[in-house]
Short mmCIF file of C-alpha atoms in Angstrom, two decimals:
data_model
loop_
_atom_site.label_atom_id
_atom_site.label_comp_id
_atom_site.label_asym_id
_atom_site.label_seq_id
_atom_site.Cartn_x
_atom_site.Cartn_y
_atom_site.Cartn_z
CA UNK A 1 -83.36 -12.89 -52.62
CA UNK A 2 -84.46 -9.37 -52.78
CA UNK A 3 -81.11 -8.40 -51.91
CA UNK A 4 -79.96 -9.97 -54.80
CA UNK A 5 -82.47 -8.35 -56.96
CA UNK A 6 -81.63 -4.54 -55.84
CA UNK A 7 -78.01 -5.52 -56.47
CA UNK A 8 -79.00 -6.59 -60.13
CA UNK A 9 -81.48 -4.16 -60.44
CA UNK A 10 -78.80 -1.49 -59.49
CA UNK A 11 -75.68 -2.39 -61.87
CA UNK A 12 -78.53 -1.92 -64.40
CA UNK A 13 -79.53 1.21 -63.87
CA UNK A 14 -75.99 2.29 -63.50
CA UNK A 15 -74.92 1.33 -66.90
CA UNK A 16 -77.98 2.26 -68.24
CA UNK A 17 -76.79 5.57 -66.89
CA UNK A 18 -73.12 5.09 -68.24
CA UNK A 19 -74.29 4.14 -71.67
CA UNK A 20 -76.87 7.40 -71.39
CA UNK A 21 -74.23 9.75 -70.50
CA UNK A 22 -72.03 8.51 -73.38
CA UNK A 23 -69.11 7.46 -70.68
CA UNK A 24 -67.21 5.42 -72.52
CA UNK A 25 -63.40 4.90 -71.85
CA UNK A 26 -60.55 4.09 -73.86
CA UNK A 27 -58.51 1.37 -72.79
CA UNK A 28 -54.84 1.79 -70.86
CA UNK A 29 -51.89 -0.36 -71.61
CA UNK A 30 -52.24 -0.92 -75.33
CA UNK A 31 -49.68 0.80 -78.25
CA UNK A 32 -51.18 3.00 -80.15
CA UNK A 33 -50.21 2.75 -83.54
CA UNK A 34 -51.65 4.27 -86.32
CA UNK A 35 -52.57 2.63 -89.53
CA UNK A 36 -50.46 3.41 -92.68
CA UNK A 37 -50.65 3.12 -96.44
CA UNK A 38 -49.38 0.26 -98.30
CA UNK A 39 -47.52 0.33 -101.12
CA UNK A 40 -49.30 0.39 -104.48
CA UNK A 41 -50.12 -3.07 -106.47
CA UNK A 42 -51.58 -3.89 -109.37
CA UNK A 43 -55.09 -6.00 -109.84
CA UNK A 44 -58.04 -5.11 -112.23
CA UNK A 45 -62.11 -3.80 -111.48
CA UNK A 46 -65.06 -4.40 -112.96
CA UNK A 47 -68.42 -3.76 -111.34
CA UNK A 48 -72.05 -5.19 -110.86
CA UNK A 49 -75.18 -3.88 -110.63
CA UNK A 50 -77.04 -0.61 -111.30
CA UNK A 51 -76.78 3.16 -110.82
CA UNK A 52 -78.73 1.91 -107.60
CA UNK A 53 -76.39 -0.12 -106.22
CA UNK A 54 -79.21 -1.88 -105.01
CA UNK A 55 -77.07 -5.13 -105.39
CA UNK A 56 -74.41 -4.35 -103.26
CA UNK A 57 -76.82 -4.15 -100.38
CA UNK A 58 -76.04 -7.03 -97.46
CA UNK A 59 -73.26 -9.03 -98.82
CA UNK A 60 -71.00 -11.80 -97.49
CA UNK A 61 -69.51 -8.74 -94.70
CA UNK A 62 -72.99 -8.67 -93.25
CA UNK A 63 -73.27 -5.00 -93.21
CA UNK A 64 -76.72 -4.82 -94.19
CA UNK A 65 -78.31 -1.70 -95.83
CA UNK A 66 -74.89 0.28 -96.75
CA UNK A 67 -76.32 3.61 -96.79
CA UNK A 68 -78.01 3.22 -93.42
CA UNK A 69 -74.69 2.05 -92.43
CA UNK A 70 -72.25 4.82 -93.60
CA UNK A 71 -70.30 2.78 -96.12
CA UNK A 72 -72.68 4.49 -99.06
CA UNK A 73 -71.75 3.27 -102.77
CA UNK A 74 -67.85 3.44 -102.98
CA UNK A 75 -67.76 0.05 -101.99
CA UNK A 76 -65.99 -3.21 -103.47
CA UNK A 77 -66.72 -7.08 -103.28
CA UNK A 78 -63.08 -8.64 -102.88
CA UNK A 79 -61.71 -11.22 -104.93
CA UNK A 80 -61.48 -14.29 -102.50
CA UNK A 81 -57.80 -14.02 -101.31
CA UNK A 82 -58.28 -10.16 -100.27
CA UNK A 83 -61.60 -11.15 -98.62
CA UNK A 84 -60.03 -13.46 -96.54
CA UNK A 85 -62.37 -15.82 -94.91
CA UNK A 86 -64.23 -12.55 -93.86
CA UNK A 87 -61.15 -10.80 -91.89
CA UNK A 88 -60.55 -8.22 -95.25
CA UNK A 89 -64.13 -6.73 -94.17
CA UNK A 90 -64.19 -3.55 -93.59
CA UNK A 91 -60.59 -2.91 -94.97
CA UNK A 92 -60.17 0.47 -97.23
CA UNK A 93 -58.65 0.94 -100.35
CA UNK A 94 -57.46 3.74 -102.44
CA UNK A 95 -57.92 2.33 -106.46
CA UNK A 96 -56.75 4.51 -109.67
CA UNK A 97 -57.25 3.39 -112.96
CA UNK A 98 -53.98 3.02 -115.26
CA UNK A 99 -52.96 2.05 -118.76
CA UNK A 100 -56.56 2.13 -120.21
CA UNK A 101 -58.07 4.05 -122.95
CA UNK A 102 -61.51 3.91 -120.71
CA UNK A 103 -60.17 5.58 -117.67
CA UNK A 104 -61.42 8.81 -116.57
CA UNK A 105 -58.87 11.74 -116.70
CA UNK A 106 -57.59 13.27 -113.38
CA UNK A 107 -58.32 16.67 -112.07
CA UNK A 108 -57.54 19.80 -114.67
CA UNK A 109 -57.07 16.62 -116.97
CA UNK A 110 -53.95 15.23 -116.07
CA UNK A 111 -53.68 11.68 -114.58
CA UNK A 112 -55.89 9.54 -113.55
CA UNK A 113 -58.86 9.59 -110.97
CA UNK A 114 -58.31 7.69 -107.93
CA UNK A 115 -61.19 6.77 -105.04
CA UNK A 116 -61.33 5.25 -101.88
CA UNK A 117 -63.32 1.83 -101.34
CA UNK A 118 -64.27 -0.04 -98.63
CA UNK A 119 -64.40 -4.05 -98.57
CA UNK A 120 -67.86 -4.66 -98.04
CA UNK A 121 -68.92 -8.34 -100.41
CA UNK A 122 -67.19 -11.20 -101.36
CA UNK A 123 -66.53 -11.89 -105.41
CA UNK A 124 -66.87 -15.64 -105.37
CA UNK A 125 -64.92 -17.39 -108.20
CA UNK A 126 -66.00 -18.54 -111.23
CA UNK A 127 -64.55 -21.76 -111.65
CA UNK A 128 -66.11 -22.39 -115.19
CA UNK A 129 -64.31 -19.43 -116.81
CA UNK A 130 -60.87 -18.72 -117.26
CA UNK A 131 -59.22 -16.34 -114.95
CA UNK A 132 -58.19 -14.04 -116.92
CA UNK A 133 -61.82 -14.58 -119.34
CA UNK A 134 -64.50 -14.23 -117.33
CA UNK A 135 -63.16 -15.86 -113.58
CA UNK A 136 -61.61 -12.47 -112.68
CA UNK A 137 -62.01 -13.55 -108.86
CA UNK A 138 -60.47 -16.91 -109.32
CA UNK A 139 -57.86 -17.73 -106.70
CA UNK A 140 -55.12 -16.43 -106.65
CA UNK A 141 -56.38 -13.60 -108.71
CA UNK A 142 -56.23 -10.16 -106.80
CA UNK A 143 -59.72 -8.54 -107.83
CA UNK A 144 -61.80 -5.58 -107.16
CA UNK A 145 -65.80 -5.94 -108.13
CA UNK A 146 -67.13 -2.13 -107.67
CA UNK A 147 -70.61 -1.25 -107.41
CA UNK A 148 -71.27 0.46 -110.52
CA UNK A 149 -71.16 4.16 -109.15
CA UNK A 150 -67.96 3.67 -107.71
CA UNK A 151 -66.66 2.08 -111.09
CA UNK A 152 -68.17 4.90 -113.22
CA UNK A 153 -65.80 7.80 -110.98
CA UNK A 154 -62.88 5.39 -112.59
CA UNK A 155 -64.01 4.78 -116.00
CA UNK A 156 -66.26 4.49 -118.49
CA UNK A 157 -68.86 1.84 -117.57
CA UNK A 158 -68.63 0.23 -120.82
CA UNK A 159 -64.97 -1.08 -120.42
CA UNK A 160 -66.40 -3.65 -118.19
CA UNK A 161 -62.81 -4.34 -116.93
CA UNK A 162 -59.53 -1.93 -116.40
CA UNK A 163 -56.13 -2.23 -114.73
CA UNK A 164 -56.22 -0.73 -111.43
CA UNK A 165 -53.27 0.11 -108.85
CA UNK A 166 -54.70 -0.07 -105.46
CA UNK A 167 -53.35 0.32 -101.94
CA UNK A 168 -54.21 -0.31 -98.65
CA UNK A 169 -55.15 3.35 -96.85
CA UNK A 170 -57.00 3.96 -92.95
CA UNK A 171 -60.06 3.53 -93.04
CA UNK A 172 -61.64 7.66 -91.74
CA UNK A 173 -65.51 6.86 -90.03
CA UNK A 174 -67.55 9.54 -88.30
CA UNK A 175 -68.80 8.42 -84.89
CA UNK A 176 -67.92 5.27 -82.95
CA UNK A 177 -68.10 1.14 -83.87
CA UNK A 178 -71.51 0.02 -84.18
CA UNK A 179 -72.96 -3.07 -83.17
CA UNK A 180 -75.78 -4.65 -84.96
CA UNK A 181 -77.67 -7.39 -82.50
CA UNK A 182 -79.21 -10.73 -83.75
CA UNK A 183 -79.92 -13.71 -81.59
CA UNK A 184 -81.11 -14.64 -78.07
CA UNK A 185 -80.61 -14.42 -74.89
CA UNK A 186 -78.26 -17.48 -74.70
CA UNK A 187 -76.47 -16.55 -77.64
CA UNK A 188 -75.58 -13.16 -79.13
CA UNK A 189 -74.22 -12.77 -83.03
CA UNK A 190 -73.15 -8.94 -83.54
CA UNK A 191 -72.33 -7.69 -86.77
CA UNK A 192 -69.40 -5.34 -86.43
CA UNK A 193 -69.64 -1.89 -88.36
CA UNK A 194 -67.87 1.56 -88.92
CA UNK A 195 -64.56 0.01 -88.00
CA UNK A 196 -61.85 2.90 -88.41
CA UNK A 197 -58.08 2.63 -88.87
CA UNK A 198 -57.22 -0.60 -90.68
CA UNK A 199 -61.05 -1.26 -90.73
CA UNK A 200 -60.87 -4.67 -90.46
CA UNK A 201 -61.40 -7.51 -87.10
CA UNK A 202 -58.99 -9.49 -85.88
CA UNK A 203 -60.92 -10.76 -82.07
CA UNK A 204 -63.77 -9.59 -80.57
CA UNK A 205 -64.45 -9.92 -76.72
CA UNK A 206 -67.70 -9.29 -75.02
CA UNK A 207 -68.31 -8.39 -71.06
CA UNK A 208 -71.42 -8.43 -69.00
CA UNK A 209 -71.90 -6.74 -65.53
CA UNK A 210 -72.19 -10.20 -64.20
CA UNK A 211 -68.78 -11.84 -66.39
CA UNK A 212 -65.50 -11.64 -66.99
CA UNK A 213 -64.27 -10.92 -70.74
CA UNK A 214 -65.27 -13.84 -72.75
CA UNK A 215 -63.59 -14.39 -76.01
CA UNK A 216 -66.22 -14.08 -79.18
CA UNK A 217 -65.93 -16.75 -82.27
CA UNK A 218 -65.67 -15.75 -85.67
CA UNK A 219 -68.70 -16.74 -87.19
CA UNK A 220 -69.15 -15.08 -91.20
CA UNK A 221 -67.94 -11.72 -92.32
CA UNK A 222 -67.62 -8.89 -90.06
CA UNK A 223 -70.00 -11.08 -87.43
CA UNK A 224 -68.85 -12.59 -83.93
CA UNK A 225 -71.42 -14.51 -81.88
CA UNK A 226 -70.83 -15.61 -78.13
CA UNK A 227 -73.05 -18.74 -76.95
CA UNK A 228 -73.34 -16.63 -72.97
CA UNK A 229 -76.32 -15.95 -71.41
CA UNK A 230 -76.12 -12.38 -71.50
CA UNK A 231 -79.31 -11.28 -71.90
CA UNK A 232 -80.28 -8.56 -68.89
CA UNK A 233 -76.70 -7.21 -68.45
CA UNK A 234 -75.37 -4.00 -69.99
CA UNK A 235 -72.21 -4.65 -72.08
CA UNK A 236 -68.64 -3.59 -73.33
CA UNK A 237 -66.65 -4.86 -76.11
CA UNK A 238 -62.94 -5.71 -76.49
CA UNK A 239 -61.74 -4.85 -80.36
CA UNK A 240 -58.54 -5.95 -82.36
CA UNK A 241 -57.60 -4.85 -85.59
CA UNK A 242 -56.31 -7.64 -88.10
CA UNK A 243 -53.93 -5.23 -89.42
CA UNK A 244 -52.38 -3.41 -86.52
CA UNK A 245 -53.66 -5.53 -83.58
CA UNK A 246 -54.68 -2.02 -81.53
CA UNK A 247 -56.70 -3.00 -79.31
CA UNK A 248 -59.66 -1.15 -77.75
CA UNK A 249 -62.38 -1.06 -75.46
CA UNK A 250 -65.94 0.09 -75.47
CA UNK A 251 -66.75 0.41 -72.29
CA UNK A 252 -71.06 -0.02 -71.51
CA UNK A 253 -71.94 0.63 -75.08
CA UNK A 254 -74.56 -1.56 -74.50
CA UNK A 255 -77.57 -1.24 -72.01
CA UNK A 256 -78.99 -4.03 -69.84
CA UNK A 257 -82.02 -4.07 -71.94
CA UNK A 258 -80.56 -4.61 -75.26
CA UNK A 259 -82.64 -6.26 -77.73
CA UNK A 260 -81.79 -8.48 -81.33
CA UNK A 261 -82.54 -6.64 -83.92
CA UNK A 262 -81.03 -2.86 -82.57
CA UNK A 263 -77.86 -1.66 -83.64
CA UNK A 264 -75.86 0.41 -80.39
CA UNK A 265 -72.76 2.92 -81.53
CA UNK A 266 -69.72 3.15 -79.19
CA UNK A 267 -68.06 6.47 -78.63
CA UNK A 268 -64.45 5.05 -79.59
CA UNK A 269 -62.86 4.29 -82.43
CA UNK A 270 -59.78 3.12 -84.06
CA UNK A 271 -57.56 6.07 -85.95
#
C-alpha cells in the first residue's frame, strides 16, 4: 500500500514538474499541413449589440468572457449551416464589404475595408420572418452576425445589413490551446480555446498518468467532456482540426491537482 502511494505520489510530482518547466512535446508521425485560404463567397452581415459588445460575451462556442480569452470584439455569431453543430467554432474569417453605398472606403480611399473574424456564437434562425426579411440566419442562408465594433470597421452601423465576400483564412493566436475546466472528478467537460490554424475541433482525446488515450465526446460548442475518473492525475490532450485533421499533442499541460473552474494553456499550437 505505501508502495503504491510513493509510486502515485511520484508520477505527480513529476508532471507537476513537466507542466512547471513548460516541457511540452509536439507529437511525431503526423503531416503537417498548413491551413490555407478559401476562395471568396458571397453572404451578408449585420450585427447585435452595443459599442460594448457586452452581448457577444459566452455564446453557443462556450468561450466565455472574449476579452479574457483573446478573441476581443472582431468576432461573428454564424448563421446555422457555418456554425455547424458547434464544429465551425473557432474558425476565422476574412469579410469585406461590397456593392453597398454604406461600406467603409479602403485604405488611401480606394476599395473596400476588409477584417478578420473569428466564429465565436451561433445566429439561430428566425423561422417567423422571411429569409431574406428579417430570418437572415435561416437555413440554408450563409450569414455573418458581427458584434457591433467589428460591423462598424465595415460600414456604417445604420445599414443594418450589407453584402459581404468572406473567406476562410488561418486562424494566427499568441500562446498555446487553452483549456477551460468544469465538472468533477468522474467527469471532466473542457472548453477548448485559442485554437490556431483552421481554428476549429474535429476530436479531442484526453490522457491521465494512470490511462491510456481515451476518446472525448462532443458535447456543445467548442466543449468535449470525458465521463473518466481523472481527478488526481496530471494530463495531456490529443487535438484534431476539422479542417485539416493535423493532429497534435499537449503533452502534461495539465497538473495532477487540476481543479473545475481553472483554465491551463498548452505550449503548442496549430499553424
Amino acid at each position: 500500500m505505501a508502495s503504491h502511494l510513493q509510486k502515485s505520489w511520484r508520477l505527480s510530482l513529476f508532471c507537476s514538474l513537466m507542466v512547471l518547466l513548460g516541457m511540452v512535446r509536439l507529437s511525431t508521425g503526423y503531416a503537417t499541413t498548413h491551413f490555407k485560404p478559401s476562395r471568396w463567397n458571397s453572404a451578408h452581415a449585420t450585427f447585435y449589440g452595443d459599442d460594448s459588445a457586452s452581448e457577444t460575451m459566452g455564446g453557443a462556442c462556450g468561450y466565455g468572457n472574449l476579452f479574457n480569452n483573446g478573441y476581443g470584439t472582431n468576432t461573428a455569431a454564424l448563421s446555422t449551416v457555418l456554425f455547424n453543430n458547434g464544429y465551425g467554432c473557432g474558425s476565422c474569417y476574412q469579410i469585406m464589404c461590397v456593392g453597398s453605398k454604406w461600406c467603409n472606403k479602403g485604405r488611401y480611399g480606394h476599395g473596400s475595408t476588409s477584417i478578420t473574424v473569428t466564429a465565436t456564437n451561433l445566429c439561430p434562425p428566425n423561422w417567423s420572418q422571411d429569409s431574406n426579411a428579417g430570418g437572415w440566419c435561416n437555413p440554408p442562408r450563409v450569414h455573418f452576425d458581427l458584434s457591433m465594433p467589428a460591423f462598424k470597421q465595415l460600414a456604417f452601423w445604420k445599414a443594418g445589413i450589407v453584402p459581404v465576400q468572406y473567406r476562410r483564412v488561418p486562424c494566427a493566436r499568441k500562446g498555446g490551446i487553452r483549456f477551460s475546466f468544469q465538472g468533477n472528478n468522474y467527469w471532466l467537460l473542457a472548453s477548448i480555446m485559442n485554437v490556431g490554424g483552421g481554428g476549429d475541433i474535429a476530436r479531442i482525446w484526453v490522457k491521465g498518468t494512470r490511462t491510456g488515450w481515451i476518446s472525448m465526446s462532443h458535447n456543445w460548442g467548442a466543449s468535449y467532456q470525458a465521463f473518466s475518473q481523472l481527478g488526481g492525475q496530471c494530463l495531456s490532450f490529443k487535438i484534431q482540426s476539422y479542417s485539416t485533421r493535423e493532429t497534435i499533442v499537449a503533452y502534461d499541460v495539465v497538473p495532477a491537482y487540476w481543479s473545475v473552474g481553472m483554465t491551463y494553456q498548452a505550449r503548442v499550437n496549430f499553424r
